[in-house]
Coordinates of C-alpha atoms in Angstrom, one line a residue:
M19 CA -3.7 -18.0 -12.0
N20 CA -0.1 -16.9 -11.9
A21 CA -0.4 -15.6 -15.5
V22 CA -3.5 -13.6 -14.6
K23 CA -1.8 -12.1 -11.5
F24 CA 1.2 -11.2 -13.6
I25 CA -1.0 -9.4 -16.2
L26 CA -2.9 -7.6 -13.5
N27 CA 0.3 -6.5 -11.9
V28 CA 1.8 -5.2 -15.1
I29 CA -1.4 -3.2 -16.0
W30 CA -1.4 -1.9 -12.4
L31 CA 2.3 -1.0 -12.6
V32 CA 1.8 1.1 -15.8
F33 CA -1.4 2.9 -14.8
C34 CA -1.0 3.5 -11.1
G35 CA 1.6 1.4 -9.3
I36 CA 4.8 3.2 -10.3
W37 CA 3.3 6.6 -9.3
M38 CA 2.1 5.4 -5.9
A39 CA 5.3 3.5 -5.2
L40 CA 7.3 6.7 -5.9
A41 CA 5.0 8.6 -3.4
Y42 CA 5.7 5.9 -0.7
T43 CA 9.4 6.0 -1.5
L44 CA 9.5 9.7 -1.2
A45 CA 7.7 9.5 2.1
G46 CA 10.2 6.9 3.2
I47 CA 13.2 9.0 2.2
I48 CA 11.8 12.0 4.1
C49 CA 11.2 9.8 7.2
C50 CA 14.7 8.4 7.0
L51 CA 16.3 11.8 6.8
L52 CA 14.6 12.8 10.0
I53 CA 16.5 10.3 12.2
I54 CA 13.7 9.7 14.8
T55 CA 11.2 8.6 12.1
I56 CA 13.4 5.8 10.5
P57 CA 10.8 3.1 11.6
F58 CA 8.2 5.0 9.6
G59 CA 10.6 5.2 6.6
I60 CA 11.2 1.4 6.7
A61 CA 7.4 0.8 6.8
S62 CA 6.9 3.2 3.9
F63 CA 9.5 1.3 1.8
R64 CA 7.9 -2.0 2.7
I65 CA 4.5 -0.7 1.6
A66 CA 6.0 0.8 -1.6
G67 CA 7.0 -2.7 -2.6
F68 CA 3.5 -3.9 -2.0
I69 CA 1.9 -1.1 -3.9
L70 CA 4.3 -1.7 -6.8
W71 CA 3.2 -5.3 -7.3
P72 CA 0.0 -6.0 -5.2
F73 CA -1.9 -8.8 -6.9
G74 CA -1.2 -12.1 -5.3
R75 CA -0.4 -10.5 -2.0
T76 CA -2.3 -8.9 0.9
T77 CA -1.8 -7.4 4.3
V78 CA -2.8 -8.9 7.6
E79 CA -2.5 -7.6 11.1
R80 CA 0.5 -8.8 13.0
R81 CA -0.4 -10.7 16.2
D82 CA 2.5 -9.2 18.1
A83 CA 1.6 -5.5 17.2
G84 CA 0.9 -3.6 20.4
A85 CA 0.5 -0.1 21.7
A86 CA 3.6 1.1 20.0
S87 CA 2.1 0.3 16.6
C88 CA -1.1 2.1 17.5
I89 CA 0.8 5.2 18.7
G90 CA 3.0 5.0 15.6
N91 CA -0.1 4.8 13.3
V92 CA -1.5 8.0 14.9
I93 CA 1.8 9.8 14.2
W94 CA 2.0 8.4 10.7
F95 CA -1.6 9.5 10.0
V96 CA -0.8 13.0 11.0
F97 CA 2.4 13.4 9.0
A98 CA 2.2 11.1 6.0
G99 CA -0.9 8.9 6.0
W100 CA -3.5 11.3 4.9
W101 CA -1.3 12.6 2.1
L102 CA -0.9 9.1 0.7
A103 CA -4.6 8.3 1.2
L104 CA -5.4 11.4 -0.9
A105 CA -2.9 10.2 -3.5
H106 CA -4.7 6.9 -3.7
L107 CA -8.0 8.7 -4.1
A108 CA -6.7 11.0 -6.8
T109 CA -5.2 8.1 -8.8
S110 CA -8.4 6.1 -8.5
I111 CA -10.6 8.7 -10.1
P112 CA -9.0 8.5 -13.6
L113 CA -9.0 4.7 -13.3
F114 CA -12.8 4.7 -12.7
L115 CA -13.3 6.7 -15.9
S116 CA -12.5 3.7 -18.1
I117 CA -14.1 0.3 -18.2
I118 CA -10.8 -1.5 -17.9
G119 CA -9.6 0.7 -15.0
I120 CA -12.6 0.2 -12.7
P121 CA -11.2 -2.9 -11.0
F122 CA -7.9 -1.1 -10.5
G123 CA -9.7 1.9 -9.1
W124 CA -11.4 -0.3 -6.5
A125 CA -8.0 -1.9 -5.7
N126 CA -6.6 1.5 -5.2
L127 CA -9.4 2.5 -2.9
K128 CA -8.9 -0.7 -0.9
M129 CA -5.3 0.4 -0.2
I130 CA -6.3 3.6 1.6
P131 CA -6.6 1.8 5.0
I132 CA -3.0 0.5 4.5
S133 CA -1.8 4.0 3.7
L134 CA -3.4 5.4 6.8
M135 CA -2.3 2.7 9.3
P136 CA 0.7 0.8 7.9
L137 CA 2.4 -0.2 11.3
G138 CA 1.4 -3.5 12.8
R139 CA 0.6 -5.0 9.4
E140 CA 2.5 -7.7 7.5
I141 CA 2.5 -8.4 3.7
V142 CA 1.8 -12.0 2.9
S143 CA 1.1 -14.0 -0.2
T144 CA -2.5 -14.8 -0.9
D145 CA -1.4 -18.4 -1.8
R146 CA -0.6 -18.9 1.9
E147 CA -3.0 -21.0 3.9
W148 CA -5.4 -19.0 6.0
G149 CA -4.7 -19.0 9.7
T150 CA -1.0 -19.5 9.4
Y151 CA -0.1 -15.8 9.7

């Protein structure tokens, strides 16, 4: 299965991953320039790494995430989240136009909730045993 994940990640990287990772990196740089939004920049860089190489990893809600994450997600949604969600939607459309790209288009659409609410989530390996998060 590791070979399949590697192949899927390489195809993803070429057709979509690099562009979306650049968008998240740009959002992270902008957030870090505005001193008060540095936590959003760190979250954006973390998700950029996930977007770059997603197969074999997933996101789960952190058990210790509280009201601050909820408030932060609202702020994130207003300033950056919906832009990144639109970018996921825009990059999924050309993927759906080819037979090979359909699974990658679906994977791109599944990342929209992560782009809208990244705070309070943790990136974990899918090889990890369920319930140990």
